[in-house]
Structure formats: C-alpha cells, structure tokens
mmCIF file of C-alpha atoms and ligand atoms in Angstrom:
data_model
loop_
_atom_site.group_PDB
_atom_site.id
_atom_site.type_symbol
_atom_site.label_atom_id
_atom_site.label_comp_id
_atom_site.label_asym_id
_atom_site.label_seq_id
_atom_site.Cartn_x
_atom_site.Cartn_y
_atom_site.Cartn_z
ATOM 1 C CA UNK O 1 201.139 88.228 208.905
ATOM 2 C CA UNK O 2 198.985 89.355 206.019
ATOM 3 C CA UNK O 3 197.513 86.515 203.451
ATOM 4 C CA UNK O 4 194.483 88.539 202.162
ATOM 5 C CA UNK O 5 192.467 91.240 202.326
ATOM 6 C CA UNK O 6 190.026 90.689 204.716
ATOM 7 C CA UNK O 7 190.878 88.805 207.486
ATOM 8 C CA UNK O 8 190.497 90.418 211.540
ATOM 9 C CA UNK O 9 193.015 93.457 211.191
ATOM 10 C CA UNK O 10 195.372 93.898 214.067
ATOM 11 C CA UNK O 11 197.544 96.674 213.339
ATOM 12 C CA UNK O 12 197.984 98.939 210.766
ATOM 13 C CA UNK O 13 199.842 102.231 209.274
ATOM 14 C CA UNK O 14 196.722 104.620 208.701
ATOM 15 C CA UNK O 15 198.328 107.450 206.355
ATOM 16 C CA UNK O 16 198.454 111.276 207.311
ATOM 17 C CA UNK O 17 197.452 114.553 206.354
ATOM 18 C CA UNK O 18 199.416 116.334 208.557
ATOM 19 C CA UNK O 19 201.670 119.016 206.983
ATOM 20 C CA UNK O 20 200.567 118.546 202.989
ATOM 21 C CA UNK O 21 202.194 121.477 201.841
ATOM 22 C CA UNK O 22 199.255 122.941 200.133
ATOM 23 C CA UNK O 23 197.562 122.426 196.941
ATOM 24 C CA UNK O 24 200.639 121.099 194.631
ATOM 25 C CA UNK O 25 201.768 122.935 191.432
ATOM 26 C CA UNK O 26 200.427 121.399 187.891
ATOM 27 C CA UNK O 27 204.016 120.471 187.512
ATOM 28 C CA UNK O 28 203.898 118.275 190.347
ATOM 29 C CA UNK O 29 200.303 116.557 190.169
ATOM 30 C CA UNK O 30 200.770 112.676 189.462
ATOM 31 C CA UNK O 31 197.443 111.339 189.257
ATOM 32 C CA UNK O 32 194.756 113.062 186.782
ATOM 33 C CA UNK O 33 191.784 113.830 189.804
ATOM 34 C CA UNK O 34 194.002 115.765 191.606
ATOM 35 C CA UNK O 35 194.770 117.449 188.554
ATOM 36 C CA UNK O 36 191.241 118.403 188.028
ATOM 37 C CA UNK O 37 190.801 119.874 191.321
ATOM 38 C CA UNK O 38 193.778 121.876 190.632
ATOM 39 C CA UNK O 39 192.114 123.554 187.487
ATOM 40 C CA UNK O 40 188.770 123.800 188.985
ATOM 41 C CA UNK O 41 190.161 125.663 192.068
ATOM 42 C CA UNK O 42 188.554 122.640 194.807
ATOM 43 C CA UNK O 43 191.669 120.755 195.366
ATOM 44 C CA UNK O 44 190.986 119.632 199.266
ATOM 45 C CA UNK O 45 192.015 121.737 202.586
ATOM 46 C CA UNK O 46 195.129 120.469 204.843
ATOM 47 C CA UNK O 47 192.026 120.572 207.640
ATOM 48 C CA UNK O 48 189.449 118.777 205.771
ATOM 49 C CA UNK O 49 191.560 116.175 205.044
ATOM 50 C CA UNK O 50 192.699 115.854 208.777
ATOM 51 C CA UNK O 51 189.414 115.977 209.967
ATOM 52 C CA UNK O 52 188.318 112.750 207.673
ATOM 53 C CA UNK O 53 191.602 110.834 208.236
ATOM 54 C CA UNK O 54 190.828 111.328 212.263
ATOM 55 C CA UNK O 55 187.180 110.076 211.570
ATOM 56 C CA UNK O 56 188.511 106.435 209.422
ATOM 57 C CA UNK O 57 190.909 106.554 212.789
ATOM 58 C CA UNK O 58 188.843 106.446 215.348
ATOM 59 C CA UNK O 59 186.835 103.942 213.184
ATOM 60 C CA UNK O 60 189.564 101.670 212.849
ATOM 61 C CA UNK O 61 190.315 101.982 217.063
ATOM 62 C CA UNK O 62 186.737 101.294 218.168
ATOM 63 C CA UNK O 63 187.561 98.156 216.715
ATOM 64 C CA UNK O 64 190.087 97.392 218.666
ATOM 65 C CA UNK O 65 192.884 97.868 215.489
ATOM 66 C CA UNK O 66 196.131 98.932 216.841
ATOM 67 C CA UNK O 67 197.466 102.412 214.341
ATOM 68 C CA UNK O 68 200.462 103.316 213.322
ATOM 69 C CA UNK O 69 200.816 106.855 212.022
ATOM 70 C CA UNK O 70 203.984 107.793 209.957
ATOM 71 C CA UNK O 71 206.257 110.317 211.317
ATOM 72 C CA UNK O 72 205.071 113.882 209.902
ATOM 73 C CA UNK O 73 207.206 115.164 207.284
ATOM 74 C CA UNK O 74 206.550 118.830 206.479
ATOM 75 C CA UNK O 75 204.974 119.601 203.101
ATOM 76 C CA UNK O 76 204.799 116.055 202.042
ATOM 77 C CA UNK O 77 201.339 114.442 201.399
ATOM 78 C CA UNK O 78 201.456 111.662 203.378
ATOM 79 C CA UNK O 79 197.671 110.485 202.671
ATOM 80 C CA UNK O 80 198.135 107.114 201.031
ATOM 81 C CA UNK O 81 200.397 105.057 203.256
ATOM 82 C CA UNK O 82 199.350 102.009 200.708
ATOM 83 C CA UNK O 83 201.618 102.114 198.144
ATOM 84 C CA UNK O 84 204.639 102.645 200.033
ATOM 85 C CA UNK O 85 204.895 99.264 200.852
ATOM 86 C CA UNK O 86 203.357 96.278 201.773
ATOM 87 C CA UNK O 87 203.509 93.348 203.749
ATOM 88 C CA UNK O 88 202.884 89.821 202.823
ATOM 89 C CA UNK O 89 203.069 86.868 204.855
ATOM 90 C CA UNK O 90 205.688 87.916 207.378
ATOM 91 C CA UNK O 91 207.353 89.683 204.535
ATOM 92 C CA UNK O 92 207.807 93.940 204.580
ATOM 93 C CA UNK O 93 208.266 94.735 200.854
ATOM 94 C CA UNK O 94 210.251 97.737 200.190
ATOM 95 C CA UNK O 95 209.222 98.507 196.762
ATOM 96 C CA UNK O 96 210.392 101.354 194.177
ATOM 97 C CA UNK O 97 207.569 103.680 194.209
ATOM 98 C CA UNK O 98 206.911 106.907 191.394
ATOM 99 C CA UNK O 99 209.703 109.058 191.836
ATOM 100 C CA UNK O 100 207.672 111.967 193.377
ATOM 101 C CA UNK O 101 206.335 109.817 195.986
ATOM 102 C CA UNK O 102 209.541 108.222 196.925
ATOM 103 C CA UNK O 103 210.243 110.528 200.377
ATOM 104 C CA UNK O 104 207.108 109.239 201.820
ATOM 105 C CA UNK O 105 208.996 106.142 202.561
ATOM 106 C CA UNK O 106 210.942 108.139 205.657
ATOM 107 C CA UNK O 107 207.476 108.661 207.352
ATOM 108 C CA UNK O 108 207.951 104.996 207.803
ATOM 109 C CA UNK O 109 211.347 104.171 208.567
ATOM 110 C CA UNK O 110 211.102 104.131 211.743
ATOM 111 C CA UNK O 111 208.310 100.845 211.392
ATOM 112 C CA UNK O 112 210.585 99.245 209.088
ATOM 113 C CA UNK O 113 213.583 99.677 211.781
ATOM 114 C CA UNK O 114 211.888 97.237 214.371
ATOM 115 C CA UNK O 115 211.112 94.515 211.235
ATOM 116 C CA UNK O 116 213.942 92.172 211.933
ATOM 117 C CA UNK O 117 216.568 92.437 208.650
ATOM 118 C CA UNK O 118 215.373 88.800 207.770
ATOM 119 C CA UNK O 119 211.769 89.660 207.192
ATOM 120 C CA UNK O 120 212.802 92.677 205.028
ATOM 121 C CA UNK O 121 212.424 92.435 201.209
ATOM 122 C CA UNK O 122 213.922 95.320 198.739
ATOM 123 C CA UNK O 123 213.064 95.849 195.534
ATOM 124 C CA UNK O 124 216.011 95.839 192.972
ATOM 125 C CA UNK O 125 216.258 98.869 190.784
ATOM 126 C CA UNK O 126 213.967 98.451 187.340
ATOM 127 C CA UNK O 127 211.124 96.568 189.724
ATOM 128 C CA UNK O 128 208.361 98.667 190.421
ATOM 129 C CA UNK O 129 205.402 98.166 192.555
ATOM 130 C CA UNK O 130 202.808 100.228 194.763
ATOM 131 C CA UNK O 131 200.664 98.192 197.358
ATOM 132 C CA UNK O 132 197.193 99.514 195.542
ATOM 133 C CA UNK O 133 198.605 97.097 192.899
ATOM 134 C CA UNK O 134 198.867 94.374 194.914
ATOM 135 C CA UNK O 135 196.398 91.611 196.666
ATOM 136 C CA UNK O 136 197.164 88.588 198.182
ATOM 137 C CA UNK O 137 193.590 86.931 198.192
ATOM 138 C CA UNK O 138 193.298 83.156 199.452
ATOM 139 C CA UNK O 139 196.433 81.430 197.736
ATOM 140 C CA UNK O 140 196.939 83.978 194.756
ATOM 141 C CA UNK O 141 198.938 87.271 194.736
ATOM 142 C CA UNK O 142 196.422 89.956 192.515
ATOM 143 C CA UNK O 143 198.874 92.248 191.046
ATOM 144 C CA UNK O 144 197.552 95.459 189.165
ATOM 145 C CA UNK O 145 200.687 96.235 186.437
ATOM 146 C CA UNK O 146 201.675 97.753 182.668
ATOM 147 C CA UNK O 147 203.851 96.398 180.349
ATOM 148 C CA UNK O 148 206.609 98.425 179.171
ATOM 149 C CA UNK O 149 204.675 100.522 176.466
ATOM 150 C CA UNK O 150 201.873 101.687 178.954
ATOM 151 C CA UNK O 151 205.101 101.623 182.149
ATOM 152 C CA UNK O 152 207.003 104.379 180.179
ATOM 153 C CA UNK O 153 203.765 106.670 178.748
ATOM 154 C CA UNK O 154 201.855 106.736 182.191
ATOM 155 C CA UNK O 155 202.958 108.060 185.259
ATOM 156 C CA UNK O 156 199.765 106.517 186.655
ATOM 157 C CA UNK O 157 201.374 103.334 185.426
ATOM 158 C CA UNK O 158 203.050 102.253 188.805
ATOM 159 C CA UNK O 159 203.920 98.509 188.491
ATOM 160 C CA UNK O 160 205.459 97.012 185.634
ATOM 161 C CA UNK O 161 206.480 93.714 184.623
ATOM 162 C CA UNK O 162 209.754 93.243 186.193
ATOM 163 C CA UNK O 163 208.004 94.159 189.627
ATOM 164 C CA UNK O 164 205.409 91.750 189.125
ATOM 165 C CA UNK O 165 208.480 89.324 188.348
ATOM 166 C CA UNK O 166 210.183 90.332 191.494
ATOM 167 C CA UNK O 167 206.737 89.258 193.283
ATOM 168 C CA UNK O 168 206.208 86.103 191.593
ATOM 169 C CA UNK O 169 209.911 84.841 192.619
ATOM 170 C CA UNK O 170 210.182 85.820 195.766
ATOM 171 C CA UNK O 171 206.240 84.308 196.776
ATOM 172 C CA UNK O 172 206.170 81.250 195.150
ATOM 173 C CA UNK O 173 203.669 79.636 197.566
ATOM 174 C CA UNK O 174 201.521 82.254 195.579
ATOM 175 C CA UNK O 175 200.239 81.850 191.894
ATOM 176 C CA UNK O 176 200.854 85.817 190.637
ATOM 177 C CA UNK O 177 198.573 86.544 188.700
ATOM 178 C CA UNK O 178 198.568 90.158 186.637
ATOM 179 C CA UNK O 179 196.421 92.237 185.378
ATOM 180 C CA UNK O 180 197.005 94.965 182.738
ATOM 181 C CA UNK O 181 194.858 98.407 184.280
ATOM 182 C CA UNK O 182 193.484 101.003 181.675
ATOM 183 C CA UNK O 183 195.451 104.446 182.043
ATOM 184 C CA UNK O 184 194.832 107.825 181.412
ATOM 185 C CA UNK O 185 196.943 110.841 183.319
ATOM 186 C CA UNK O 186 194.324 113.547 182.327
ATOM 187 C CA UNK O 187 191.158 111.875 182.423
ATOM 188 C CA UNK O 188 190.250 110.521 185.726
ATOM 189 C CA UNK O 189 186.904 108.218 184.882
ATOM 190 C CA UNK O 190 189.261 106.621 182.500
ATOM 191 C CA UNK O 191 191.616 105.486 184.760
ATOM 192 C CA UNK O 192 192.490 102.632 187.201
ATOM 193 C CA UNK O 193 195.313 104.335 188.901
ATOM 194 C CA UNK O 194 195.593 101.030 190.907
ATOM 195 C CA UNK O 195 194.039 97.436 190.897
ATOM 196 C CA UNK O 196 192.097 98.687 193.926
ATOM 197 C CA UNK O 197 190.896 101.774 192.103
ATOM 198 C CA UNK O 198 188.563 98.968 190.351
ATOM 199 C CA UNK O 199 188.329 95.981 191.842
ATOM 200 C CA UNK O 200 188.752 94.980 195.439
ATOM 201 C CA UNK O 201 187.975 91.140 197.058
ATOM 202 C CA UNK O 202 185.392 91.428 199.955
ATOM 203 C CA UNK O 203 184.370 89.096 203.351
ATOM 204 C CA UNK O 204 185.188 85.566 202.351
ATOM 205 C CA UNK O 205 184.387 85.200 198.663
ATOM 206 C CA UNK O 206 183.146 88.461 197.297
ATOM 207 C CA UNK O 207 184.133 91.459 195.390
ATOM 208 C CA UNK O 208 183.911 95.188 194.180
ATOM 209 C CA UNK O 209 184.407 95.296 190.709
ATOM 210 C CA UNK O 210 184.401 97.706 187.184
ATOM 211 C CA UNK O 211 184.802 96.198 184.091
ATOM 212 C CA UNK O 212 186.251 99.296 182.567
ATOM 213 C CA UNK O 213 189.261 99.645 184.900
ATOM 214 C CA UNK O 214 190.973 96.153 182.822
ATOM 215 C CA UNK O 215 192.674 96.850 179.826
ATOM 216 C CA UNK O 216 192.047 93.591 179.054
ATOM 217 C CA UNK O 217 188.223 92.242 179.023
ATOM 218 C CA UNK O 218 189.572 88.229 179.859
ATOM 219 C CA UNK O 219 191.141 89.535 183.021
ATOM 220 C CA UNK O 220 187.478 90.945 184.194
ATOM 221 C CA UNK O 221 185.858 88.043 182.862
ATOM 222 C CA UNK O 222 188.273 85.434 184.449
ATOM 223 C CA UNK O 223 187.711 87.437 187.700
ATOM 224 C CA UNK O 224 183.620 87.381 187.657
ATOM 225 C CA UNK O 225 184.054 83.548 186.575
ATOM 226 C CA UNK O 226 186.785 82.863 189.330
ATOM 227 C CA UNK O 227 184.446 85.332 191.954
ATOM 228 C CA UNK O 228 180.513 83.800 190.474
ATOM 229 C CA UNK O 229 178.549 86.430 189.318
ATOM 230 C CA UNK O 230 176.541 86.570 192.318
ATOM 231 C CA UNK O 231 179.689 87.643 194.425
ATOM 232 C CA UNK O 232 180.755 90.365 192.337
ATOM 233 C CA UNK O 233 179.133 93.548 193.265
ATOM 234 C CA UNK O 234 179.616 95.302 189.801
ATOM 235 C CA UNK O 235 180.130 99.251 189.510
ATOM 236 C CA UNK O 236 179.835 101.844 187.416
ATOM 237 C CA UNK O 237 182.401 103.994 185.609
ATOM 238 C CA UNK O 238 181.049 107.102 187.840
ATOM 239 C CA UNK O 239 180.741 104.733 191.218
ATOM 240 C CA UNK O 240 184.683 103.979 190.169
ATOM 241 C CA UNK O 241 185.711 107.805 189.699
ATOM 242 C CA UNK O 242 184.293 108.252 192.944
ATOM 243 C CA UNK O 243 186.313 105.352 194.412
ATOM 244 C CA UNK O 244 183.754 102.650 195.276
ATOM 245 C CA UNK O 245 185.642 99.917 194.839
ATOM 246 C CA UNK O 246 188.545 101.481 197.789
ATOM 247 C CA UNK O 247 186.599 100.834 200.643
ATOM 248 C CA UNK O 248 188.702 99.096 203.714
ATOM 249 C CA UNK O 249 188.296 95.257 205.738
ATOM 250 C CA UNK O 250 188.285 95.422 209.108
ATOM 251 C CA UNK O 251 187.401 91.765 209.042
ATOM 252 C CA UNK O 252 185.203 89.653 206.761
ATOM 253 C CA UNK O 253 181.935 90.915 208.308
ATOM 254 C CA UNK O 254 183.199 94.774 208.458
ATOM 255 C CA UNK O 255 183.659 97.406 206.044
ATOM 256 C CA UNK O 256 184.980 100.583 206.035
ATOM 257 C CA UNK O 257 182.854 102.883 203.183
ATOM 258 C CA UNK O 258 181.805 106.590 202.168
ATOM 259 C CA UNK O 259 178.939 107.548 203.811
ATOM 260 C CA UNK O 260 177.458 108.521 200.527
ATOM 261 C CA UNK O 261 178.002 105.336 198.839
ATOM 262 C CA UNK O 262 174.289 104.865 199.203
ATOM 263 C CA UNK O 263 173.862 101.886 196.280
ATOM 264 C CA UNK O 264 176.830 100.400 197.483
ATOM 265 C CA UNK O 265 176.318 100.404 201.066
ATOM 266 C CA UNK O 266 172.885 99.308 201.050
ATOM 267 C CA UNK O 267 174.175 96.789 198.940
ATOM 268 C CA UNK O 268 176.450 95.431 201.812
ATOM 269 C CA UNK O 269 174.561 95.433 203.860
ATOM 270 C CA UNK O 270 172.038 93.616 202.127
ATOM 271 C CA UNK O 271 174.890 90.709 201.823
ATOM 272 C CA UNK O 272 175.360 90.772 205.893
ATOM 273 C CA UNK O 273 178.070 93.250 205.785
ATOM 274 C CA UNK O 274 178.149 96.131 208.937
ATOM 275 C CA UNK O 275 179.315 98.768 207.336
ATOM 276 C CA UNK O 276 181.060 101.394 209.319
ATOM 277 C CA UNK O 277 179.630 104.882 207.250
ATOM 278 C CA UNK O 278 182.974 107.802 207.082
ATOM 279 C CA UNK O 279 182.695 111.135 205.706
ATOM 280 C CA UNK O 280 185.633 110.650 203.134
ATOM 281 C CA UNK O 281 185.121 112.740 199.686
ATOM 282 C CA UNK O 282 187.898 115.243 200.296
ATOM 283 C CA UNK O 283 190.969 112.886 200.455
ATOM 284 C CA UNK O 284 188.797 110.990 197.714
ATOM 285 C CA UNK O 285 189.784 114.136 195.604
ATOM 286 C CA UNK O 286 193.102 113.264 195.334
ATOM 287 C CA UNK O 287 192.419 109.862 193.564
ATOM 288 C CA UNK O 288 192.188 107.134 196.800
ATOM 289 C CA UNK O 289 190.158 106.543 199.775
ATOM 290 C CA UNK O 290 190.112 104.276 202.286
ATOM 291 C CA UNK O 291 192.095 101.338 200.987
ATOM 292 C CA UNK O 292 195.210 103.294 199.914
ATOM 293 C CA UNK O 293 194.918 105.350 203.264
ATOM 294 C CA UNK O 294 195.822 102.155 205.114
ATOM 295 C CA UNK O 295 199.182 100.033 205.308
ATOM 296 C CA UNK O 296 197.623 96.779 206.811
ATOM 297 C CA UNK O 297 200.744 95.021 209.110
ATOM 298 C CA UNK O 298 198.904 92.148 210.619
ATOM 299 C CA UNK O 299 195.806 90.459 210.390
ATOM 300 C CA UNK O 300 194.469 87.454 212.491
ATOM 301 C CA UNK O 301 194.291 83.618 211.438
HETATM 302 N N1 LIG W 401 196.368 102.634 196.447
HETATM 303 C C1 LIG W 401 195.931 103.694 195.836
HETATM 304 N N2 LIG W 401 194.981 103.561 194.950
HETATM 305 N N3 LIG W 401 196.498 104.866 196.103
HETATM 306 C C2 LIG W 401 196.106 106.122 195.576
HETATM 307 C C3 LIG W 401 197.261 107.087 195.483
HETATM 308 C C4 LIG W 401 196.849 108.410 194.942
HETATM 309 C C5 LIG W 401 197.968 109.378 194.748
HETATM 310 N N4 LIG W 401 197.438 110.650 194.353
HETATM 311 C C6 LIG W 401 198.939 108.891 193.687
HETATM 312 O O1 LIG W 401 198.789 109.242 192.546
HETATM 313 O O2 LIG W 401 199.867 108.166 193.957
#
C-alpha cells in the first residue's frame, strides 16, 4: 500500500549499480548531466556508484526497511529503480518508460511475478509515465508531464498527457493533478527531468521546492499556496542541478539527504527532521539521487 510519500516505509526496490556497462556513448545519453560528464571526461565509476548505493542501503536497513534489489542485468544501468514503475494504493503500475530504459523493467520481473494478476495495472501503448513523475500526496495524485509539443521535442519529456489520462481514470479516488516541467536535453540547470527533480512533499505537510523547474508559474504558485509558504523549503536553480529536492522518506520524521546538502540539511533539521547524512554525488551525476534510486512497495498506515 502506498498513498504518499512519506509515510513509515516497509519495503522497497533500492536500484543497482551492479554491471553499468561503462560510461555510455553520446549516442546513448538520455538525460543532459550525464551528458556533461561524458564531455568533461568525469562521468561516475561502476565502483563509486556501488559503494554509495551500498551506503543509502544499509541506511534504509538500520531502519528496519525490508530491500528489494533487481536482478543484475549485465551492462544495463540499473540506478534509478523509480521510474520503472510504481505502486499506488495496492496497485503495481506497469508504465511505458523512454525507449532506452525500457529493459530495466526485467531487473524487476521477478517482483512483479508474486503481485497477484488483479493488482497489476499496464499501461496501453501511447501512455507514458515514469514514477519521478508521479506523487500520490494525501488525496491527490502529483503528476510531473508535457503536452504533445514538449512530449515529441524532449527525450527528457517522460510523461505525457495520455499517461496522465491513463492515471486519472484508473485512480479516481484521486484528484490528478498535472504539472507541465521545464525541459532542456543539453542544459542540465534548465531542466526538471522529473517532478521530483524540483519539487518533492516532505513529513506531514511540507515540501522541497524550485520555482524554475514549472513551465508554468500558476502550478508553483498553486503549490506554495496549497503547501503555506512557511512549509515550502524553497531552492535554488544550483541546489536543483545538484538534486536537492530528490532526497528520500523513510517516514515523516526521517530523511534520507546528501551529506553536503549543508543549507538544506540544517534546514531539516531545524524543522524536527533526523536526517540520515549519505555520501551520494556520483550517482547524482547521472541526473537522480535518492528518490529515483528507490521503488517504494509498501508503506505503513
Ligand atoms: N526519478 C528520477 N528523477 N529519475 C532520474 C533518472 C535519471 C536517468 N538518467 C534518466 O534520464 O532516466
């Protein structure tokens, strides 16, 4: 069961670096950070990554989360487990996912296998969706999309209209609501690859936020009204490139952040927050962190 973001995790799928294959071609890059470390030769280390992946691991079983790992597939970057698909309610959403990311979904078949076939959901072709698009957040489903124009210029444009469609039928206990994300594929500080790559809800009635990430400044502003000002913790265009807003719930009193997120963190914690400090800027090179490195399958209520 999984109705928001926040609540005491149980278990989840924690993504894997295990067997990346490398630093990709240019011909193969999909998001524009990786891209960057491509060209400036600092694209991250099969090792590093492992190393920091183990670290949010351990993390996550200290407190007492059960985790899933996706079987190893070799020479497949297996990092974000988020976006492959998503659970909500009792619901496992098999979503269409960017074409070059569309393997990653047999790291997980074996997880989906022991869903019973009611509980399964499949997109239908033309719907697209990737979890780091999609929140459900006390009664409301937060989905991160682009309509058509943006859907067919970007591929950092991974949910479109008919996906959010798709979402609003099939959950109508939830009111969808979407919000159009600014794109770029070569610049990375002007780009919300996903919803969570700018704005993420917090404990019981807070959030991370960046104004720049909406394509659309009513969708911000409806969000800080919606939120109060006081409970948005607003960020920066350079605190977004860095990922700020992707840190990871454990429950509404822990969080999961960079340990060099020093405004951030000492902002936390000056709300009550315990935040749990991991070493995380290599797999942050590759345009996520800790939110799209987790596939959240049950949380307590
Ligand atoms: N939920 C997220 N924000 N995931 C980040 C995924 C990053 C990955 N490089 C991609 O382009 O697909």
């Amino acid at each position: 069961m999984i109705k928001d973001e926040t609540a005491p995790l149980e278990a989840v799928v924690l993504g894997t670096a295990m067997s990346l294959g490398g630093t990709p071609d240019l011909a193969h890059v999909y998001d524009p950070k990786s891209r960057e470390h491509i060209i400036d030769g600092t694209f991250p280390k099969e090792e590093d990554l492992i190393r920091e992946n183990e670290a949010f691991k351990a993390v996550l079983e200290k407190h007492h989360v059960k985790v899933y790992r996706p079987e190893t597939l070799a020479d497949t970057n297996q990092v974000y487990a988020r976006d492959i698909g998503m659970v909500i309610d009792e619901t496992f959403i098999m979503p269409n996912i960017i074409e070059d990311r569309e393997h990653e979904k047999d790291g997980i078949a074996y997880l989906i296998d022991q869903v019973s076939p009611e509980d399964i959901l499949v997109m239908p072709e033309g719907a697209h969706a990737e979890g780091g698009d999609v929140m459900p957040w006390k009664g409301r489903l937060f989905v991160g999309y682009s309509e058509e124009e943006d859907y067919q210029a970007y591929k950092v444009s991974r949910t479109n209209r008919a996906g959010l469609e798709f979402l609003e039928q099939h959950f109508s206990n939830y009111e969808v609501i979407g919000f159009e994300l600014k794109k770029s594929d070569t610049d990375a500080k002007a780009n919300a690859l996903h919803l969570d790559c700018c704005f993420q809800p917090i404990g019981r009635d807070q959030c991370i936020i960046y104004k720049g990430g909406f394509k659309n400044l009513s969708d911000y502003e409806w969000l800080v009204a919606e939120f109060g000002a006081d409970n948005c913790i607003e960020i920066t265009q350079d605190e977004m490139y860095h990922m700020n807003s992707n840190v990871f719930s454990i429950s509404p009193e822990v969080i999961v952040s960079e340990a060099g997120f020093d405004r951030l963190n000492t902002e936390l914690e000056r709300r009550g927050f315990t935040v749990e400090r991991v070493p995380y800027t290599e797999i942050s090179k590759m345009e996520g962190l800790f939110r799209c490195s987790t596939l959240p399958l049950k949380r307590s209520y």
